[in-house]
PDB file of C-alpha atoms in Angstrom:
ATOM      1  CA  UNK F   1      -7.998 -20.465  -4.755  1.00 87.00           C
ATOM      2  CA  UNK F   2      -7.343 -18.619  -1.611  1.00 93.00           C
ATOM      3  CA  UNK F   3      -8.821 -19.068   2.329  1.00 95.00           C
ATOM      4  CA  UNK F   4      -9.438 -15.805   3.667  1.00 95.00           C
ATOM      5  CA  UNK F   5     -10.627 -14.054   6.878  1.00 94.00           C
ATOM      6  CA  UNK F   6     -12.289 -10.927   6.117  1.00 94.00           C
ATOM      7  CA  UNK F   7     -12.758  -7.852   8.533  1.00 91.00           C
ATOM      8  CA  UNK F   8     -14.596  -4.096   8.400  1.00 88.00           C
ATOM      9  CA  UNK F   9     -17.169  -3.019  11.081  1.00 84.00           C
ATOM     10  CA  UNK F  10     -19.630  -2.377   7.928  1.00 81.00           C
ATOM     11  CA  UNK F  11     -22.141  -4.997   7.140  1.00 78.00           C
ATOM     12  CA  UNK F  12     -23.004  -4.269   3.891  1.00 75.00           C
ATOM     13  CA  UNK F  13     -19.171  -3.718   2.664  1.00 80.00           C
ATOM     14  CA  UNK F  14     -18.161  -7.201   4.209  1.00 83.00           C
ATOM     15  CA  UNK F  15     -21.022  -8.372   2.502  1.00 84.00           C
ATOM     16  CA  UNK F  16     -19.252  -6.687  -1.355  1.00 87.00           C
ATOM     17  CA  UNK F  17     -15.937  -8.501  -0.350  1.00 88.00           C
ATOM     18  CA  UNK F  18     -17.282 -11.960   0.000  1.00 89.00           C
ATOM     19  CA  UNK F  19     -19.066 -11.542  -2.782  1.00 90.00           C
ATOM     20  CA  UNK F  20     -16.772 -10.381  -5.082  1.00 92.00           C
ATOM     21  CA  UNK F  21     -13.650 -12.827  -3.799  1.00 94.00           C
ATOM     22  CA  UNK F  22     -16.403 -15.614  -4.190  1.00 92.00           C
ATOM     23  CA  UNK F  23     -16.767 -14.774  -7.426  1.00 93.00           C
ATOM     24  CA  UNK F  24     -12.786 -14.821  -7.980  1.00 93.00           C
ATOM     25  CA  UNK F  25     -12.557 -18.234  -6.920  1.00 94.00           C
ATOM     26  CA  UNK F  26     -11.467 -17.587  -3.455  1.00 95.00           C
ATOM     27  CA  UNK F  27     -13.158 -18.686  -0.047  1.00 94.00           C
ATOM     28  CA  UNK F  28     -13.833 -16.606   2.210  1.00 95.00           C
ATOM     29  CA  UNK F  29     -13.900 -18.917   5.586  1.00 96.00           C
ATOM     30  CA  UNK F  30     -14.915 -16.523   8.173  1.00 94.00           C
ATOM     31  CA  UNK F  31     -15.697 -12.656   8.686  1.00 92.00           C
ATOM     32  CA  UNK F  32     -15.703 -10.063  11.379  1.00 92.00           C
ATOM     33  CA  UNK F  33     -16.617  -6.329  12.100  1.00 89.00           C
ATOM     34  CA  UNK F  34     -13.830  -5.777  14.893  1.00 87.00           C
ATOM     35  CA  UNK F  35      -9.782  -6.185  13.738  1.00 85.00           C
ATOM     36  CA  UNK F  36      -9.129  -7.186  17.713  1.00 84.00           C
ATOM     37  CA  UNK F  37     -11.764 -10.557  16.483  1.00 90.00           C
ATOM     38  CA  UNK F  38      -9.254 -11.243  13.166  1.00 92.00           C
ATOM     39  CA  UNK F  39      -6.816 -13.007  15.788  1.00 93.00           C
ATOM     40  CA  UNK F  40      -9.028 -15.875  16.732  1.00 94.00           C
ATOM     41  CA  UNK F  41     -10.499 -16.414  13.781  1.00 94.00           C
ATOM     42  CA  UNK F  42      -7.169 -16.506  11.889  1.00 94.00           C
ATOM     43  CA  UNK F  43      -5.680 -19.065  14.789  1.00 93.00           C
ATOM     44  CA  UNK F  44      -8.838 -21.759  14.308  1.00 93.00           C
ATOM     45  CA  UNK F  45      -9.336 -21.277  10.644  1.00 94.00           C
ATOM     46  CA  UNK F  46      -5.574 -20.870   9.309  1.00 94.00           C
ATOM     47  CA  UNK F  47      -6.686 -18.978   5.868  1.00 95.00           C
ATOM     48  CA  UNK F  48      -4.149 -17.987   3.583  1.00 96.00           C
ATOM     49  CA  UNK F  49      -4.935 -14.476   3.726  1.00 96.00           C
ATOM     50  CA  UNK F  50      -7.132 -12.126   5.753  1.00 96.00           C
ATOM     51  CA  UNK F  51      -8.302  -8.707   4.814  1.00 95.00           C
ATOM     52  CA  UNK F  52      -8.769  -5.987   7.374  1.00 93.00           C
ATOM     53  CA  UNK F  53     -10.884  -2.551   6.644  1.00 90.00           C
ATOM     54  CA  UNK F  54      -9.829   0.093   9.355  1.00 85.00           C
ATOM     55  CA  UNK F  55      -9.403   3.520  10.154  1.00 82.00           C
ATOM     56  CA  UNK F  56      -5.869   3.723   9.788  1.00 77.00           C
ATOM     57  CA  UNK F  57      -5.858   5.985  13.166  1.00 76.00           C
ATOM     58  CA  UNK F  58      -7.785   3.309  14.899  1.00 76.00           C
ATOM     59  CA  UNK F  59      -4.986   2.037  17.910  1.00 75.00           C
ATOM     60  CA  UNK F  60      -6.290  -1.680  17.235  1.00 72.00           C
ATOM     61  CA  UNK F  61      -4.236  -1.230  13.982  1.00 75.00           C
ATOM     62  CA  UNK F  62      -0.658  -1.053  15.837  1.00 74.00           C
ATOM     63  CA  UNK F  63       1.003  -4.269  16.525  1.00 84.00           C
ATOM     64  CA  UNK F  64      -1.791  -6.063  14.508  1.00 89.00           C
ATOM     65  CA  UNK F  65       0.145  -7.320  11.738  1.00 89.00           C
ATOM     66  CA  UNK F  66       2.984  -9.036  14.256  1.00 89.00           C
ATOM     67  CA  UNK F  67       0.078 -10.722  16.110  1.00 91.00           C
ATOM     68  CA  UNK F  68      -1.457 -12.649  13.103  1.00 92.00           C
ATOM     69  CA  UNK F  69       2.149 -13.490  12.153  1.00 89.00           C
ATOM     70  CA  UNK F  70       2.817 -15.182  15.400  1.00 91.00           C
ATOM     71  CA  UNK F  71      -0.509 -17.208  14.287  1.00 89.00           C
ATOM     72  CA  UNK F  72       0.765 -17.964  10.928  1.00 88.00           C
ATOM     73  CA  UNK F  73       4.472 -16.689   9.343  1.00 89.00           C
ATOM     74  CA  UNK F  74       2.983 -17.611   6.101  1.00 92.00           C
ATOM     75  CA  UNK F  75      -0.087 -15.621   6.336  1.00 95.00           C
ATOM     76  CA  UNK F  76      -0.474 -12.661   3.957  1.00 95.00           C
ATOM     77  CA  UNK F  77      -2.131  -9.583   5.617  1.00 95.00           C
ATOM     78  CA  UNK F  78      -3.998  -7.187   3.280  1.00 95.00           C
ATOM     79  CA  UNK F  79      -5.030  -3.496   4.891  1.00 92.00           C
ATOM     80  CA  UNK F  80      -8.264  -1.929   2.960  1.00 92.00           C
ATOM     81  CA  UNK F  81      -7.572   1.492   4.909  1.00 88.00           C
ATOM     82  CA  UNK F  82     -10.141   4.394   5.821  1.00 80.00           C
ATOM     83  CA  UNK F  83      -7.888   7.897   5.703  1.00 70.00           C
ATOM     84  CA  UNK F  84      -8.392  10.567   7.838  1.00 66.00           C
ATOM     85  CA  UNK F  85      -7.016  13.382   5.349  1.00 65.00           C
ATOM     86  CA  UNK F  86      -3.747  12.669   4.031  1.00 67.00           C
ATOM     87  CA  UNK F  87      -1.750   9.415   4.863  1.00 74.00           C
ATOM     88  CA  UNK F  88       1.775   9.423   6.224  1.00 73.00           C
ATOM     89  CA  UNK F  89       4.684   7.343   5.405  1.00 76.00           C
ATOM     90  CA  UNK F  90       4.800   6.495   9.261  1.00 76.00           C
ATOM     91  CA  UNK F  91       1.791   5.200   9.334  1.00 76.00           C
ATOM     92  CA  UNK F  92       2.054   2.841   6.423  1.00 78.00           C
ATOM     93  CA  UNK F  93       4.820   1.514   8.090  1.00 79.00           C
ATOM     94  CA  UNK F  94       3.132   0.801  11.166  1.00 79.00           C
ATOM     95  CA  UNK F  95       0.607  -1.541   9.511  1.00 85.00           C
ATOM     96  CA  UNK F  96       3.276  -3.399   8.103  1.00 86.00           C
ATOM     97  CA  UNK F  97       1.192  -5.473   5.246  1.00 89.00           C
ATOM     98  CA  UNK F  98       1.390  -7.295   2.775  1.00 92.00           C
ATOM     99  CA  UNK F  99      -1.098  -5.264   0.468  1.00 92.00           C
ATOM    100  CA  UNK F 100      -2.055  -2.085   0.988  1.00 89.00           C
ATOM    101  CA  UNK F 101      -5.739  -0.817  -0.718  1.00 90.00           C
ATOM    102  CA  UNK F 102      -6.971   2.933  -0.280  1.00 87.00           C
ATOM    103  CA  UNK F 103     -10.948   2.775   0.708  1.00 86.00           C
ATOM    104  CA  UNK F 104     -12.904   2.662  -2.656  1.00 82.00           C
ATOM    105  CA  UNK F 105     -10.877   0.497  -4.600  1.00 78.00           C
ATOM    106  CA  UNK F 106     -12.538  -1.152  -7.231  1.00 84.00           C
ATOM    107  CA  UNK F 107     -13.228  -5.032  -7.359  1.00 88.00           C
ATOM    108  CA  UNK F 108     -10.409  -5.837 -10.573  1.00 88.00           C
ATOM    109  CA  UNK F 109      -7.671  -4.302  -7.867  1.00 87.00           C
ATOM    110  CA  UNK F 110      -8.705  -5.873  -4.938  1.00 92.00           C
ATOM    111  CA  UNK F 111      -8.759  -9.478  -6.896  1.00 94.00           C
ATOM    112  CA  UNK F 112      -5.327  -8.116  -8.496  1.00 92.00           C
ATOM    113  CA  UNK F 113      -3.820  -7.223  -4.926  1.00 93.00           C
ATOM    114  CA  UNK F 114      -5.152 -10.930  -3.316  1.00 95.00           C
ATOM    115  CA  UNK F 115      -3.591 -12.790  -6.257  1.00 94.00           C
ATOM    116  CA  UNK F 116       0.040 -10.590  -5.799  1.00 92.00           C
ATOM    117  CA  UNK F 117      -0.402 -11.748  -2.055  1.00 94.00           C
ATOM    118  CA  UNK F 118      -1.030 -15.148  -2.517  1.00 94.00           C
ATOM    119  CA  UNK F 119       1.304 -15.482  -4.546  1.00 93.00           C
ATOM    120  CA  UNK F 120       3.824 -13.988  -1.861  1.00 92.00           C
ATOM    121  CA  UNK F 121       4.124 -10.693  -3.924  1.00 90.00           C
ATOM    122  CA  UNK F 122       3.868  -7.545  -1.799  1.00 88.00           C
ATOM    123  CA  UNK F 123       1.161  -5.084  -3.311  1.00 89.00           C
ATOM    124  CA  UNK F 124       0.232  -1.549  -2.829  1.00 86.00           C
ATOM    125  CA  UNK F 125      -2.502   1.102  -4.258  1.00 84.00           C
ATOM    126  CA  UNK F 126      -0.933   3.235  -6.647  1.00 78.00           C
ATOM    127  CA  UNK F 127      -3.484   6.304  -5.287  1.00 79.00           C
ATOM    128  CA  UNK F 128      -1.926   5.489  -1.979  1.00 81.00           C
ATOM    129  CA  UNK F 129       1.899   5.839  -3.561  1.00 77.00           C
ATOM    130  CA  UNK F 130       0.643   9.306  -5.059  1.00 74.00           C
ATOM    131  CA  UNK F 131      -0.280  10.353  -1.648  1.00 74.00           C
ATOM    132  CA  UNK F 132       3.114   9.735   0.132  1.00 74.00           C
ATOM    133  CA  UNK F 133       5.194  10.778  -2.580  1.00 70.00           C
ATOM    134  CA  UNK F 134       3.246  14.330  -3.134  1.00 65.00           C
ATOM    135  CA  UNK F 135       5.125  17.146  -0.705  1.00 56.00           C
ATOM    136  CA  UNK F 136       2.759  18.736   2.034  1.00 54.00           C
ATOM    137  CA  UNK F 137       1.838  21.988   1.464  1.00 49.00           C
ATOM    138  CA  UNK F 138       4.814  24.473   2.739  1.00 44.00           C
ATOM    139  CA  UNK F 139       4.855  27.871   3.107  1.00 41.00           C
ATOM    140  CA  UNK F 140       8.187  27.768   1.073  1.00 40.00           C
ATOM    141  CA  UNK F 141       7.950  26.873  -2.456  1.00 38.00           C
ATOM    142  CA  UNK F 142      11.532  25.794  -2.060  1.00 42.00           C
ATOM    143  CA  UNK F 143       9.982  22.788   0.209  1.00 50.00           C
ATOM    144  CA  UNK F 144       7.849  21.108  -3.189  1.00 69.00           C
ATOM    145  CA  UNK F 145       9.618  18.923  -5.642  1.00 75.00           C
ATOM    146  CA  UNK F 146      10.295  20.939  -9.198  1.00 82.00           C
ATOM    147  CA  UNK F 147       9.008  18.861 -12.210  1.00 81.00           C
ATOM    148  CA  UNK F 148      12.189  17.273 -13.116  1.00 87.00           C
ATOM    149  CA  UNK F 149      12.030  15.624  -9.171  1.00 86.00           C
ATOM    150  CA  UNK F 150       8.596  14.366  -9.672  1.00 80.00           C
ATOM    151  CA  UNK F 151       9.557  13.292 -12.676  1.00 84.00           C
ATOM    152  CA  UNK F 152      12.397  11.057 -11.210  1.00 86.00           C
ATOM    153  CA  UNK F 153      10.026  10.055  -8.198  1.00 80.00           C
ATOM    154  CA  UNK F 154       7.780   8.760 -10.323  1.00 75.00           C
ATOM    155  CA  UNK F 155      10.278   6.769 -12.630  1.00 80.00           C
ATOM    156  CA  UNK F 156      11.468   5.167  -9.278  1.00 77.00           C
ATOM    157  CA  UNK F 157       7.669   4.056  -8.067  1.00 68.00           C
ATOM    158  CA  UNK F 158       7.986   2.316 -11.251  1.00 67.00           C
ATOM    159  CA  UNK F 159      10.959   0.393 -10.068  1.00 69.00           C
ATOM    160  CA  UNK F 160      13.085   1.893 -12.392  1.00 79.00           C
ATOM    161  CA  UNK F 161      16.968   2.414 -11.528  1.00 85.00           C
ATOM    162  CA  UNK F 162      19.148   5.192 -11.915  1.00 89.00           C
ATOM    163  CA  UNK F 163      21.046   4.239 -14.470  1.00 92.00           C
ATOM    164  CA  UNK F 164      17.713   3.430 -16.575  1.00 92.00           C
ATOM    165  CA  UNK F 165      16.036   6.570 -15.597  1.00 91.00           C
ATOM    166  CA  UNK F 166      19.133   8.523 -16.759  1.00 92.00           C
ATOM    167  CA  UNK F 167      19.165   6.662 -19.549  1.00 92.00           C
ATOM    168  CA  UNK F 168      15.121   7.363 -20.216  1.00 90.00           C
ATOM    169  CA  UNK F 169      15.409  11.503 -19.595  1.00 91.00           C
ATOM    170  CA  UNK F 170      18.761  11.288 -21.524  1.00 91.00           C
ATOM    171  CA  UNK F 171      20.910  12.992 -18.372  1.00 91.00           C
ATOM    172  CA  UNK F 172      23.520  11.911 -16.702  1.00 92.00           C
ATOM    173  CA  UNK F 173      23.439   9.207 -13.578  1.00 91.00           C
ATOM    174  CA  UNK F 174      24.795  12.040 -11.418  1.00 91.00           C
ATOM    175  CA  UNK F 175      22.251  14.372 -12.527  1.00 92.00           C
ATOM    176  CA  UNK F 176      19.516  11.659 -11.213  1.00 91.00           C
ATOM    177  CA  UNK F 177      21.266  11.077  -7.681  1.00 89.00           C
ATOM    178  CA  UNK F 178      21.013  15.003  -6.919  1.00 90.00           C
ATOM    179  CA  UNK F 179      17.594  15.611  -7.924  1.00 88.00           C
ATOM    180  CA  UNK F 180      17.016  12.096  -5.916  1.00 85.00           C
ATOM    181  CA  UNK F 181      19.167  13.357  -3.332  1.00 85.00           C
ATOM    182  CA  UNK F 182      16.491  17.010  -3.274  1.00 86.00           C
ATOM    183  CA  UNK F 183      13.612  14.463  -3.048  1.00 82.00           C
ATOM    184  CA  UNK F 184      14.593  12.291  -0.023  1.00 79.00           C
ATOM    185  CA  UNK F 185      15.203  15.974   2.036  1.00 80.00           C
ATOM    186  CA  UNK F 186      11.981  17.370   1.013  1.00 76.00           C
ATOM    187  CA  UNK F 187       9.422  14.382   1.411  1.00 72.00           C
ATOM    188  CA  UNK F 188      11.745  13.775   4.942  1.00 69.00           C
ATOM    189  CA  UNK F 189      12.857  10.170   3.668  1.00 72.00           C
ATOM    190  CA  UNK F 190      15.837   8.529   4.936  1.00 67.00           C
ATOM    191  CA  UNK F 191      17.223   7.602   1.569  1.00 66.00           C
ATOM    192  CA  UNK F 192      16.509   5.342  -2.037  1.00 62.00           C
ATOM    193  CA  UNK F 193      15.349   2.116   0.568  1.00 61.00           C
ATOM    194  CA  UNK F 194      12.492   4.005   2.470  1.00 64.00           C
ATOM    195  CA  UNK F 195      11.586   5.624  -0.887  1.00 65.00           C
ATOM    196  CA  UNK F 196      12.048   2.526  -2.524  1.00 59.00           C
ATOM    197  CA  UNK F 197       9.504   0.772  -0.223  1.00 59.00           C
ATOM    198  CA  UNK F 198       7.072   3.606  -0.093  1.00 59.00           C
ATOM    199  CA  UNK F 199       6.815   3.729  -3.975  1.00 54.00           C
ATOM    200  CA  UNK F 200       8.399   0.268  -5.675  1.00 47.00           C
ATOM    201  CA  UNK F 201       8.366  -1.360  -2.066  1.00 45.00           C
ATOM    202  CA  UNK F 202      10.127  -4.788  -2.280  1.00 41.00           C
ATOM    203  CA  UNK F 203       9.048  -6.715  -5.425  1.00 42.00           C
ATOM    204  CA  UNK F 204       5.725  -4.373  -4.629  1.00 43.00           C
ATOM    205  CA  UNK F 205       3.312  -4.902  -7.831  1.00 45.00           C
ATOM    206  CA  UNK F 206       2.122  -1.454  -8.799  1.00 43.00           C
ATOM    207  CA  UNK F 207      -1.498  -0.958 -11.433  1.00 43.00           C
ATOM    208  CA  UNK F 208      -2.246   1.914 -13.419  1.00 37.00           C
ATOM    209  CA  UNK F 209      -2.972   5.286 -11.947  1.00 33.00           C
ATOM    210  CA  UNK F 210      -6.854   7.085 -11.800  1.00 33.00           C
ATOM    211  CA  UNK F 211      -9.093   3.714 -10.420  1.00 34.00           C
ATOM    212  CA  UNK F 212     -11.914   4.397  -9.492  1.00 29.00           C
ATOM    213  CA  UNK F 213     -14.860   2.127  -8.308  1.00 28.00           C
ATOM    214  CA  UNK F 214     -16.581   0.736  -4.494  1.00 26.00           C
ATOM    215  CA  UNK F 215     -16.578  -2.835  -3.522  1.00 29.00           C
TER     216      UNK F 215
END
C-alpha cells in the first residue's frame, strides 16, 4: 500500500481517483484542486506518491517536480496531463515525472502506473509515446518516417536494441542505425538517449496500445 497526495481542480474526477486507488489498496492522505497547494500538503503528510492532473500549458507545471523533490528525494511524482492538441517532447521533459498518464486513462493503468512508481519504476502512457514519436504534419513528404522507420521506432519504444531489432526484421545492424539515424533528424531528436527516454525512457514500463476508459 501506497500514501498519496492527489491533485486536479475537478471535484468530481478527484473524487474517481480516491476512489479507485482506495479500492487498490492505496491511501490517499490528502487532496487538492490547485498543483501550487501539492507542496504543503506533500511537506506535512510525506506520502509516497502524489498525483497531479494539469493542463500541461498551465506555468504552475514548470519547476513543480524539483520543488516536491526538495520535500522528499524519494517521492514519486505521477502527471495525469490535460493536452492542448498535440504534446511535445519539450514539454514532457519539463514535467520531469515519474509517470506520465494522458487524460482519460482508464482505472487498470492508472493502478498499473502507481504500482511501477512505487516500486521506483518510471512509467509512461503508451498513447502519449504514439504522440511524440508520430512526425508533424510537413509540407514535404520527405519530412514523415517511411514504414520501415516506424517500424524501427516502434521496436525501440519496446526497449528493444539494435542488434535484436536487426535480428527481428532479418537486416543488417547497419541497416537499423541509418533508418534510426533518418528518425532522430525527422522527429528533431538529439540521438538513441532522448529517443530512448521519450519511447523506452529509463527502465520506463510500457502497456498495450488502444486503452480506452475515464477515471
Amino acid at each position: 500500500m501506497s500514501t498519496l497526495v492527489v491533485a486536479d481542480p475537478r471535484g468530481v474526477y478527484l473524487a474517481g481517483l480516491e476512489s479507485v486507488l482506495h479500492k487498490a489498496g492505496h491511501d490517499v492522505v490528502a487532496q487538492c484542486r490547485r498543483p501550487v497547494d501539492v507542496v504543503p500538503h506533500v511537506e506535512r503528510h510525506r506520502p509516497d506518491i502524489v498525483i497531479v492532473g494539469l493542463d500541461i500549458t498551465d506555468p504552475q507545471a514548470a519547476g513543480l517536480s524539483s520543488r516536491l523533490k526538495a520535500c522528499n528525494s524519494a517521492l514519486g511524482i505521477i502527471f495525469i496531463v490535460q493536452p492542448h492538441g498535440r504534446l511535445d517532447i519539450k514539454e514532457i521533459q519539463v514535467l520531469n515525472g515519474d509517470g506520465l498518464l494522458l487524460d482519460g486513462i482508464s482505472h487498470r493503468y492508472l493502478i498499473e502506473c502507481v504500482n511501477a512508481v512505487a516500486a521506483g519504476k518510471k512509467w509512461i502512457d503508451n498513447k502519449i509515446v504514439q504522440q511524440l514519436l508520430m512526425p508533424r504534419s510537413q509540407p514535404q513528404s520527405k519530412s514523415r518516417l517511411t514504414g520501415r522507420e516506424t517500424e524501427i521506432a516502434d521496436l525501440v519504444s519496446r526497449g528493444l536494441r539494435n542488434k535484436t531489432i536487426a535480428q527481428r526484421l532479418h537486416v543488417s545492424e547497419g541497416t537499423v542505425k541509418m533508418h534510426l539515424h533518418h528518425v532522430y533528424e525527422k522527429l528533431h531528436l538529439g540521438g538513441r538517449a532522448e529517443l530512448a527516454w521519450v519511447a523506452h525512457g529509463n527502465d520506463a514500463d510500457h502497456p498495450g496500445m488502444g486503452r480506452t476508459g475515464l477515471l
